[in-house]
PDB file of N, CA and C in Angstrom:
ATOM      1  N   UNK A   1       0.548  -1.005   0.255  1.00  0.00           N
ATOM      2  CA  UNK A   1       0.368   0.084  -0.232  1.00  0.00           C
ATOM      3  C   UNK A   1       0.841   1.640   0.293  1.00  0.00           C
ATOM      4  N   UNK A   2       0.346   2.194  -0.815  1.00  0.00           N
ATOM      5  CA  UNK A   2       1.573   3.244  -0.222  1.00  0.00           C
ATOM      6  C   UNK A   2       1.226   4.360  -0.182  1.00  0.00           C
ATOM      7  N   UNK A   3       1.055   4.550   0.883  1.00  0.00           N
ATOM      8  CA  UNK A   3       0.952   5.822   1.880  1.00  0.00           C
ATOM      9  C   UNK A   3       0.662   7.404   0.784  1.00  0.00           C
ATOM     10  N   UNK A   4      -0.521   7.871   0.956  1.00  0.00           N
ATOM     11  CA  UNK A   4      -0.699   9.392   1.760  1.00  0.00           C
ATOM     12  C   UNK A   4       0.646  10.549   2.590  1.00  0.00           C
ATOM     13  N   UNK A   5       1.442  11.170   1.449  1.00  0.00           N
ATOM     14  CA  UNK A   5       2.734  11.915   1.856  1.00  0.00           C
ATOM     15  C   UNK A   5       2.406  12.407   2.680  1.00  0.00           C
ATOM     16  N   UNK A   6       0.782  13.904   2.078  1.00  0.00           N
ATOM     17  CA  UNK A   6       0.468  15.026   2.982  1.00  0.00           C
ATOM     18  C   UNK A   6      -1.322  14.986   2.070  1.00  0.00           C
ATOM     19  N   UNK A   7      -1.727  15.748   2.824  1.00  0.00           N
ATOM     20  CA  UNK A   7      -3.400  15.656   2.436  1.00  0.00           C
ATOM     21  C   UNK A   7      -2.847  16.662   0.753  1.00  0.00           C
ATOM     22  N   UNK A   8      -4.099  16.254   0.203  1.00  0.00           N
ATOM     23  CA  UNK A   8      -4.037  17.933  -1.429  1.00  0.00           C
ATOM     24  C   UNK A   8      -5.240  16.239  -2.382  1.00  0.00           C
ATOM     25  N   UNK A   9      -5.316  17.454  -3.328  1.00  0.00           N
ATOM     26  CA  UNK A   9      -5.310  17.449  -4.752  1.00  0.00           C
ATOM     27  C   UNK A   9      -4.431  16.584  -5.587  1.00  0.00           C
ATOM     28  N   UNK A  10      -4.615  15.825  -6.147  1.00  0.00           N
ATOM     29  CA  UNK A  10      -3.905  14.792  -6.849  1.00  0.00           C
ATOM     30  C   UNK A  10      -3.532  15.588  -8.079  1.00  0.00           C
ATOM     31  N   UNK A  11      -2.672  15.840  -8.413  1.00  0.00           N
ATOM     32  CA  UNK A  11      -2.396  15.917  -9.934  1.00  0.00           C
ATOM     33  C   UNK A  11      -1.252  15.461 -10.744  1.00  0.00           C
ATOM     34  N   UNK A  12      -0.300  14.873 -10.187  1.00  0.00           N
ATOM     35  CA  UNK A  12       0.749  14.201 -10.697  1.00  0.00           C
ATOM     36  C   UNK A  12       1.116  12.751 -10.446  1.00  0.00           C
ATOM     37  N   UNK A  13       1.887  12.358 -10.863  1.00  0.00           N
ATOM     38  CA  UNK A  13       2.997  11.397  -9.849  1.00  0.00           C
ATOM     39  C   UNK A  13       4.032  11.010 -11.378  1.00  0.00           C
ATOM     40  N   UNK A  14       5.146  11.606 -10.939  1.00  0.00           N
ATOM     41  CA  UNK A  14       6.315  11.139 -11.558  1.00  0.00           C
ATOM     42  C   UNK A  14       6.993   9.760 -10.706  1.00  0.00           C
ATOM     43  N   UNK A  15       7.848   9.366 -11.608  1.00  0.00           N
ATOM     44  CA  UNK A  15       8.508   7.770 -11.260  1.00  0.00           C
ATOM     45  C   UNK A  15       8.305   6.639 -11.373  1.00  0.00           C
ATOM     46  N   UNK A  16       6.840   6.618 -11.804  1.00  0.00           N
ATOM     47  CA  UNK A  16       6.053   5.451 -12.038  1.00  0.00           C
ATOM     48  C   UNK A  16       6.975   4.681 -12.761  1.00  0.00           C
ATOM     49  N   UNK A  17       7.222   4.708 -14.028  1.00  0.00           N
ATOM     50  CA  UNK A  17       8.668   4.340 -14.877  1.00  0.00           C
ATOM     51  C   UNK A  17       9.471   3.398 -13.850  1.00  0.00           C
ATOM     52  N   UNK A  18      10.404   4.454 -12.844  1.00  0.00           N
ATOM     53  CA  UNK A  18      11.694   4.108 -13.057  1.00  0.00           C
ATOM     54  C   UNK A  18      11.306   2.860 -11.234  1.00  0.00           C
ATOM     55  N   UNK A  19      10.012   3.679 -11.023  1.00  0.00           N
ATOM     56  CA  UNK A  19       9.836   2.948  -9.985  1.00  0.00           C
ATOM     57  C   UNK A  19       9.049   0.960 -10.053  1.00  0.00           C
ATOM     58  N   UNK A  20       9.346   1.025 -11.301  1.00  0.00           N
ATOM     59  CA  UNK A  20       8.769  -0.487 -11.980  1.00  0.00           C
ATOM     60  C   UNK A  20       9.738  -1.273 -12.145  1.00  0.00           C
ATOM     61  N   UNK A  21      10.563  -0.229 -12.626  1.00  0.00           N
ATOM     62  CA  UNK A  21      12.010  -1.326 -13.480  1.00  0.00           C
ATOM     63  C   UNK A  21      13.483  -1.508 -11.847  1.00  0.00           C
ATOM     64  N   UNK A  22      12.565  -1.313 -10.384  1.00  0.00           N
ATOM     65  CA  UNK A  22      13.686  -1.182 -10.000  1.00  0.00           C
ATOM     66  C   UNK A  22      13.401  -2.840  -9.652  1.00  0.00           C
ATOM     67  N   UNK A  23      14.245  -3.275  -8.693  1.00  0.00           N
ATOM     68  CA  UNK A  23      14.750  -5.019  -8.844  1.00  0.00           C
ATOM     69  C   UNK A  23      13.995  -5.691  -8.304  1.00  0.00           C
ATOM     70  N   UNK A  24      13.005  -6.134  -8.359  1.00  0.00           N
ATOM     71  CA  UNK A  24      12.163  -7.345  -7.555  1.00  0.00           C
ATOM     72  C   UNK A  24      11.188  -7.122  -7.763  1.00  0.00           C
ATOM     73  N   UNK A  25      10.566  -4.994  -8.067  1.00  0.00           N
ATOM     74  CA  UNK A  25       9.767  -4.986  -8.345  1.00  0.00           C
ATOM     75  C   UNK A  25       8.331  -5.329  -9.119  1.00  0.00           C
ATOM     76  N   UNK A  26       7.351  -5.723  -9.277  1.00  0.00           N
ATOM     77  CA  UNK A  26       6.259  -6.728 -10.475  1.00  0.00           C
ATOM     78  C   UNK A  26       4.942  -6.083 -10.691  1.00  0.00           C
ATOM     79  N   UNK A  27       4.668  -4.420 -10.288  1.00  0.00           N
ATOM     80  CA  UNK A  27       3.904  -4.302 -10.846  1.00  0.00           C
ATOM     81  C   UNK A  27       3.626  -3.088  -9.699  1.00  0.00           C
ATOM     82  N   UNK A  28       3.283  -1.788 -10.400  1.00  0.00           N
ATOM     83  CA  UNK A  28       2.463  -0.983  -9.826  1.00  0.00           C
ATOM     84  C   UNK A  28       1.504   0.148  -9.991  1.00  0.00           C
ATOM     85  N   UNK A  29       0.539  -0.204  -8.807  1.00  0.00           N
ATOM     86  CA  UNK A  29      -0.669   0.219  -9.593  1.00  0.00           C
ATOM     87  C   UNK A  29      -1.703   1.662  -8.222  1.00  0.00           C
ATOM     88  N   UNK A  30      -2.024   2.572  -8.963  1.00  0.00           N
ATOM     89  CA  UNK A  30      -1.848   3.810  -8.630  1.00  0.00           C
ATOM     90  C   UNK A  30      -3.457   3.714  -9.186  1.00  0.00           C
ATOM     91  N   UNK A  31      -4.189   3.800  -7.478  1.00  0.00           N
ATOM     92  CA  UNK A  31      -5.458   2.969  -7.554  1.00  0.00           C
ATOM     93  C   UNK A  31      -6.038   5.280  -7.247  1.00  0.00           C
ATOM     94  N   UNK A  32      -6.302   5.869  -6.868  1.00  0.00           N
ATOM     95  CA  UNK A  32      -6.598   7.143  -6.383  1.00  0.00           C
ATOM     96  C   UNK A  32      -6.878   8.088  -8.005  1.00  0.00           C
ATOM     97  N   UNK A  33      -7.601   8.742  -7.670  1.00  0.00           N
ATOM     98  CA  UNK A  33      -8.350   9.235  -8.900  1.00  0.00           C
ATOM     99  C   UNK A  33      -7.747  10.867  -9.113  1.00  0.00           C
ATOM    100  N   UNK A  34      -7.183  10.648  -9.993  1.00  0.00           N
ATOM    101  CA  UNK A  34      -6.489  12.407 -10.494  1.00  0.00           C
ATOM    102  C   UNK A  34      -7.719  13.240 -10.500  1.00  0.00           C
ATOM    103  N   UNK A  35      -7.332  14.601  -9.629  1.00  0.00           N
ATOM    104  CA  UNK A  35      -7.683  15.564  -9.603  1.00  0.00           C
ATOM    105  C   UNK A  35      -8.872  15.234  -8.442  1.00  0.00           C
ATOM    106  N   UNK A  36      -9.032  13.741  -7.219  1.00  0.00           N
ATOM    107  CA  UNK A  36      -9.386  14.062  -6.635  1.00  0.00           C
ATOM    108  C   UNK A  36      -8.505  14.149  -5.260  1.00  0.00           C
ATOM    109  N   UNK A  37      -9.282  14.581  -3.752  1.00  0.00           N
ATOM    110  CA  UNK A  37      -8.900  14.768  -2.961  1.00  0.00           C
ATOM    111  C   UNK A  37      -8.388  13.854  -2.052  1.00  0.00           C
ATOM    112  N   UNK A  38      -7.308  13.814  -2.032  1.00  0.00           N
ATOM    113  CA  UNK A  38      -6.782  12.682  -0.770  1.00  0.00           C
ATOM    114  C   UNK A  38      -6.276  13.415   0.395  1.00  0.00           C
ATOM    115  N   UNK A  39      -6.728  12.450   1.170  1.00  0.00           N
ATOM    116  CA  UNK A  39      -6.623  12.864   2.399  1.00  0.00           C
ATOM    117  C   UNK A  39      -5.724  11.842   3.575  1.00  0.00           C
ATOM    118  N   UNK A  40      -4.691  12.566   3.926  1.00  0.00           N
ATOM    119  CA  UNK A  40      -3.465  12.021   4.575  1.00  0.00           C
ATOM    120  C   UNK A  40      -4.216  10.940   5.913  1.00  0.00           C
ATOM    121  N   UNK A  41      -3.111  10.041   6.598  1.00  0.00           N
ATOM    122  CA  UNK A  41      -3.956   9.335   7.299  1.00  0.00           C
ATOM    123  C   UNK A  41      -3.349  10.413   8.851  1.00  0.00           C
ATOM    124  N   UNK A  42      -3.931  10.496  10.133  1.00  0.00           N
ATOM    125  CA  UNK A  42      -4.841   9.636  10.328  1.00  0.00           C
ATOM    126  C   UNK A  42      -6.688  10.104   9.474  1.00  0.00           C
ATOM    127  N   UNK A  43      -6.955  11.639   9.103  1.00  0.00           N
ATOM    128  CA  UNK A  43      -8.019  11.822   8.553  1.00  0.00           C
ATOM    129  C   UNK A  43      -8.334  11.558   7.681  1.00  0.00           C
ATOM    130  N   UNK A  44      -6.971  10.734   6.950  1.00  0.00           N
ATOM    131  CA  UNK A  44      -7.892   9.585   5.124  1.00  0.00           C
ATOM    132  C   UNK A  44      -8.000   8.396   5.689  1.00  0.00           C
ATOM    133  N   UNK A  45      -8.460   7.603   4.872  1.00  0.00           N
ATOM    134  CA  UNK A  45      -8.680   6.304   4.403  1.00  0.00           C
ATOM    135  C   UNK A  45      -8.071   5.139   3.905  1.00  0.00           C
ATOM    136  N   UNK A  46      -7.488   5.960   2.603  1.00  0.00           N
ATOM    137  CA  UNK A  46      -7.429   5.611   1.414  1.00  0.00           C
ATOM    138  C   UNK A  46      -5.762   5.521   1.347  1.00  0.00           C
ATOM    139  N   UNK A  47      -5.549   5.450   0.173  1.00  0.00           N
ATOM    140  CA  UNK A  47      -3.657   5.218   0.114  1.00  0.00           C
ATOM    141  C   UNK A  47      -3.923   5.416  -1.942  1.00  0.00           C
ATOM    142  N   UNK A  48      -2.412   6.228  -1.708  1.00  0.00           N
ATOM    143  CA  UNK A  48      -2.638   5.897  -3.480  1.00  0.00           C
ATOM    144  C   UNK A  48      -2.723   5.097  -4.128  1.00  0.00           C
ATOM    145  N   UNK A  49      -2.348   3.884  -4.073  1.00  0.00           N
ATOM    146  CA  UNK A  49      -2.280   2.790  -4.809  1.00  0.00           C
ATOM    147  C   UNK A  49      -0.740   1.783  -4.081  1.00  0.00           C
ATOM    148  N   UNK A  50      -0.588   1.154  -4.778  1.00  0.00           N
ATOM    149  CA  UNK A  50       0.069  -1.039  -4.289  1.00  0.00           C
ATOM    150  C   UNK A  50       0.887  -0.698  -5.325  1.00  0.00           C
ATOM    151  N   UNK A  51       2.069  -1.072  -4.905  1.00  0.00           N
ATOM    152  CA  UNK A  51       2.912  -1.524  -5.282  1.00  0.00           C
ATOM    153  C   UNK A  51       3.776  -3.414  -4.085  1.00  0.00           C
ATOM    154  N   UNK A  52       3.943  -4.106  -5.420  1.00  0.00           N
ATOM    155  CA  UNK A  52       3.958  -5.168  -5.366  1.00  0.00           C
ATOM    156  C   UNK A  52       5.586  -5.425  -5.746  1.00  0.00           C
ATOM    157  N   UNK A  53       5.908  -6.207  -5.056  1.00  0.00           N
ATOM    158  CA  UNK A  53       7.712  -6.721  -5.572  1.00  0.00           C
ATOM    159  C   UNK A  53       7.364  -8.679  -5.330  1.00  0.00           C
ATOM    160  N   UNK A  54       8.181  -9.483  -5.366  1.00  0.00           N
ATOM    161  CA  UNK A  54       8.534 -10.706  -5.374  1.00  0.00           C
ATOM    162  C   UNK A  54      10.374 -11.379  -5.896  1.00  0.00           C
ATOM    163  N   UNK A  55      10.941 -11.862  -4.585  1.00  0.00           N
ATOM    164  CA  UNK A  55      11.864 -12.159  -4.573  1.00  0.00           C
ATOM    165  C   UNK A  55      12.366 -13.298  -3.686  1.00  0.00           C
ATOM    166  N   UNK A  56      13.444 -13.668  -3.261  1.00  0.00           N
ATOM    167  CA  UNK A  56      13.547 -15.066  -2.551  1.00  0.00           C
ATOM    168  C   UNK A  56      13.185 -14.861  -0.962  1.00  0.00           C
ATOM    169  N   UNK A  57      13.854 -13.668  -0.465  1.00  0.00           N
ATOM    170  CA  UNK A  57      14.179 -13.441   0.505  1.00  0.00           C
ATOM    171  C   UNK A  57      12.435 -12.367   1.890  1.00  0.00           C
ATOM    172  N   UNK A  58      12.247 -12.568   2.257  1.00  0.00           N
ATOM    173  CA  UNK A  58      11.333 -11.367   2.969  1.00  0.00           C
ATOM    174  C   UNK A  58      12.263  -9.653   2.849  1.00  0.00           C
ATOM    175  N   UNK A  59      13.814 -10.551   2.863  1.00  0.00           N
ATOM    176  CA  UNK A  59      14.539  -8.815   3.100  1.00  0.00           C
ATOM    177  C   UNK A  59      14.670  -8.263   1.576  1.00  0.00           C
ATOM    178  N   UNK A  60      14.983  -8.977   0.748  1.00  0.00           N
ATOM    179  CA  UNK A  60      14.928  -8.317  -0.697  1.00  0.00           C
ATOM    180  C   UNK A  60      13.383  -7.626  -1.055  1.00  0.00           C
ATOM    181  N   UNK A  61      12.608  -8.704  -1.212  1.00  0.00           N
ATOM    182  CA  UNK A  61      11.435  -8.330  -0.923  1.00  0.00           C
ATOM    183  C   UNK A  61      10.799  -6.214  -0.632  1.00  0.00           C
ATOM    184  N   UNK A  62      11.398  -6.551   0.874  1.00  0.00           N
ATOM    185  CA  UNK A  62      11.215  -5.010   1.292  1.00  0.00           C
ATOM    186  C   UNK A  62      11.559  -4.258   0.823  1.00  0.00           C
ATOM    187  N   UNK A  63      13.393  -4.323   0.419  1.00  0.00           N
ATOM    188  CA  UNK A  63      14.512  -3.852  -0.138  1.00  0.00           C
ATOM    189  C   UNK A  63      13.697  -3.548  -1.355  1.00  0.00           C
ATOM    190  N   UNK A  64      13.024  -4.037  -2.321  1.00  0.00           N
ATOM    191  CA  UNK A  64      12.781  -4.101  -3.316  1.00  0.00           C
ATOM    192  C   UNK A  64      11.301  -2.473  -3.387  1.00  0.00           C
ATOM    193  N   UNK A  65      10.550  -3.125  -2.472  1.00  0.00           N
ATOM    194  CA  UNK A  65       9.708  -1.951  -2.101  1.00  0.00           C
ATOM    195  C   UNK A  65       9.934  -0.465  -1.818  1.00  0.00           C
ATOM    196  N   UNK A  66      10.695  -0.612  -0.533  1.00  0.00           N
ATOM    197  CA  UNK A  66      11.568   0.209  -0.760  1.00  0.00           C
ATOM    198  C   UNK A  66      12.030   1.316  -1.792  1.00  0.00           C
ATOM    199  N   UNK A  67      12.760   0.504  -2.880  1.00  0.00           N
ATOM    200  CA  UNK A  67      13.390   1.299  -3.416  1.00  0.00           C
ATOM    201  C   UNK A  67      12.389   1.502  -4.925  1.00  0.00           C
ATOM    202  N   UNK A  68      11.512   1.165  -4.636  1.00  0.00           N
ATOM    203  CA  UNK A  68      10.679   1.444  -5.688  1.00  0.00           C
ATOM    204  C   UNK A  68       9.415   2.383  -5.205  1.00  0.00           C
ATOM    205  N   UNK A  69       9.566   2.635  -3.822  1.00  0.00           N
ATOM    206  CA  UNK A  69       8.857   3.465  -3.551  1.00  0.00           C
ATOM    207  C   UNK A  69       9.188   5.039  -3.148  1.00  0.00           C
ATOM    208  N   UNK A  70      10.839   5.254  -3.154  1.00  0.00           N
ATOM    209  CA  UNK A  70      11.899   5.938  -2.995  1.00  0.00           C
ATOM    210  C   UNK A  70      11.836   6.889  -4.565  1.00  0.00           C
ATOM    211  N   UNK A  71      11.607   5.608  -5.545  1.00  0.00           N
ATOM    212  CA  UNK A  71      11.279   6.584  -6.914  1.00  0.00           C
ATOM    213  C   UNK A  71       9.781   7.889  -7.123  1.00  0.00           C
ATOM    214  N   UNK A  72       8.882   7.131  -6.321  1.00  0.00           N
ATOM    215  CA  UNK A  72       7.914   8.318  -7.216  1.00  0.00           C
ATOM    216  C   UNK A  72       7.861   9.252  -5.816  1.00  0.00           C
ATOM    217  N   UNK A  73       6.692  10.084  -7.041  1.00  0.00           N
ATOM    218  CA  UNK A  73       7.579  11.445  -5.717  1.00  0.00           C
ATOM    219  C   UNK A  73       5.513  12.365  -6.810  1.00  0.00           C
ATOM    220  N   UNK A  74       4.450  12.158  -6.385  1.00  0.00           N
ATOM    221  CA  UNK A  74       3.211  12.501  -5.655  1.00  0.00           C
ATOM    222  C   UNK A  74       3.720  14.357  -5.585  1.00  0.00           C
ATOM    223  N   UNK A  75       2.713  14.846  -6.876  1.00  0.00           N
ATOM    224  CA  UNK A  75       2.183  16.515  -6.519  1.00  0.00           C
ATOM    225  C   UNK A  75       0.755  15.760  -6.099  1.00  0.00           C
ATOM    226  N   UNK A  76       0.636  17.158  -4.610  1.00  0.00           N
ATOM    227  CA  UNK A  76      -0.403  17.289  -4.329  1.00  0.00           C
ATOM    228  C   UNK A  76      -0.890  18.726  -3.890  1.00  0.00           C
ATOM    229  N   UNK A  77      -1.590  19.457  -4.650  1.00  0.00           N
ATOM    230  CA  UNK A  77      -1.569  20.022  -3.978  1.00  0.00           C
ATOM    231  C   UNK A  77      -3.206  20.766  -3.072  1.00  0.00           C
ATOM    232  N   UNK A  78      -2.720  21.674  -2.148  1.00  0.00           N
ATOM    233  CA  UNK A  78      -3.514  22.324  -1.218  1.00  0.00           C
ATOM    234  C   UNK A  78      -4.688  22.279  -1.322  1.00  0.00           C
ATOM    235  N   UNK A  79      -5.486  21.561  -1.182  1.00  0.00           N
ATOM    236  CA  UNK A  79      -7.440  22.235  -1.549  1.00  0.00           C
ATOM    237  C   UNK A  79      -7.411  23.507  -0.894  1.00  0.00           C
ATOM    238  N   UNK A  80      -8.670  24.428  -1.647  1.00  0.00           N
ATOM    239  CA  UNK A  80      -8.950  25.853  -1.213  1.00  0.00           C
ATOM    240  C   UNK A  80      -9.929  25.387   0.072  1.00  0.00           C
ATOM    241  N   UNK A  81      -9.444  26.604   0.834  1.00  0.00           N
ATOM    242  CA  UNK A  81     -10.634  27.175   1.582  1.00  0.00           C
ATOM    243  C   UNK A  81     -11.691  27.466   1.301  1.00  0.00           C
ATOM    244  N   UNK A  82     -12.972  26.477   2.048  1.00  0.00           N
ATOM    245  CA  UNK A  82     -14.290  27.135   1.994  1.00  0.00           C
ATOM    246  C   UNK A  82     -14.777  27.712   3.416  1.00  0.00           C
ATOM    247  N   UNK A  83     -15.114  28.858   2.643  1.00  0.00           N
ATOM    248  CA  UNK A  83     -16.040  29.267   3.992  1.00  0.00           C
ATOM    249  C   UNK A  83     -17.564  29.648   3.541  1.00  0.00           C
ATOM    250  N   UNK A  84     -17.752  29.060   5.065  1.00  0.00           N
ATOM    251  CA  UNK A  84     -19.724  29.223   4.980  1.00  0.00           C
ATOM    252  C   UNK A  84     -20.410  29.767   5.960  1.00  0.00           C
ATOM    253  N   UNK A  85     -20.902  30.910   4.793  1.00  0.00           N
ATOM    254  CA  UNK A  85     -21.622  31.775   6.303  1.00  0.00           C
ATOM    255  C   UNK A  85     -23.404  31.742   6.372  1.00  0.00           C
TER     256      UNK A  85
END
């Protein structure tokens, strides 16, 4: 599961191709919808997507997931405040 680094409107994901090429990574799926507001935990309850890996040992899988995740950069823009009167 790819955590939400900060709350905001999902505009762009950079590094997806590079993340998919990380050794051991088998799949990357961004499930969050573009231009939707995504709330970070603890207020939020969803993830940006999922990164999958396979290898011979749990440590190698963990390293693959960390390496793949490190290549991802999410552009989340702040939501404009709405004032109700």
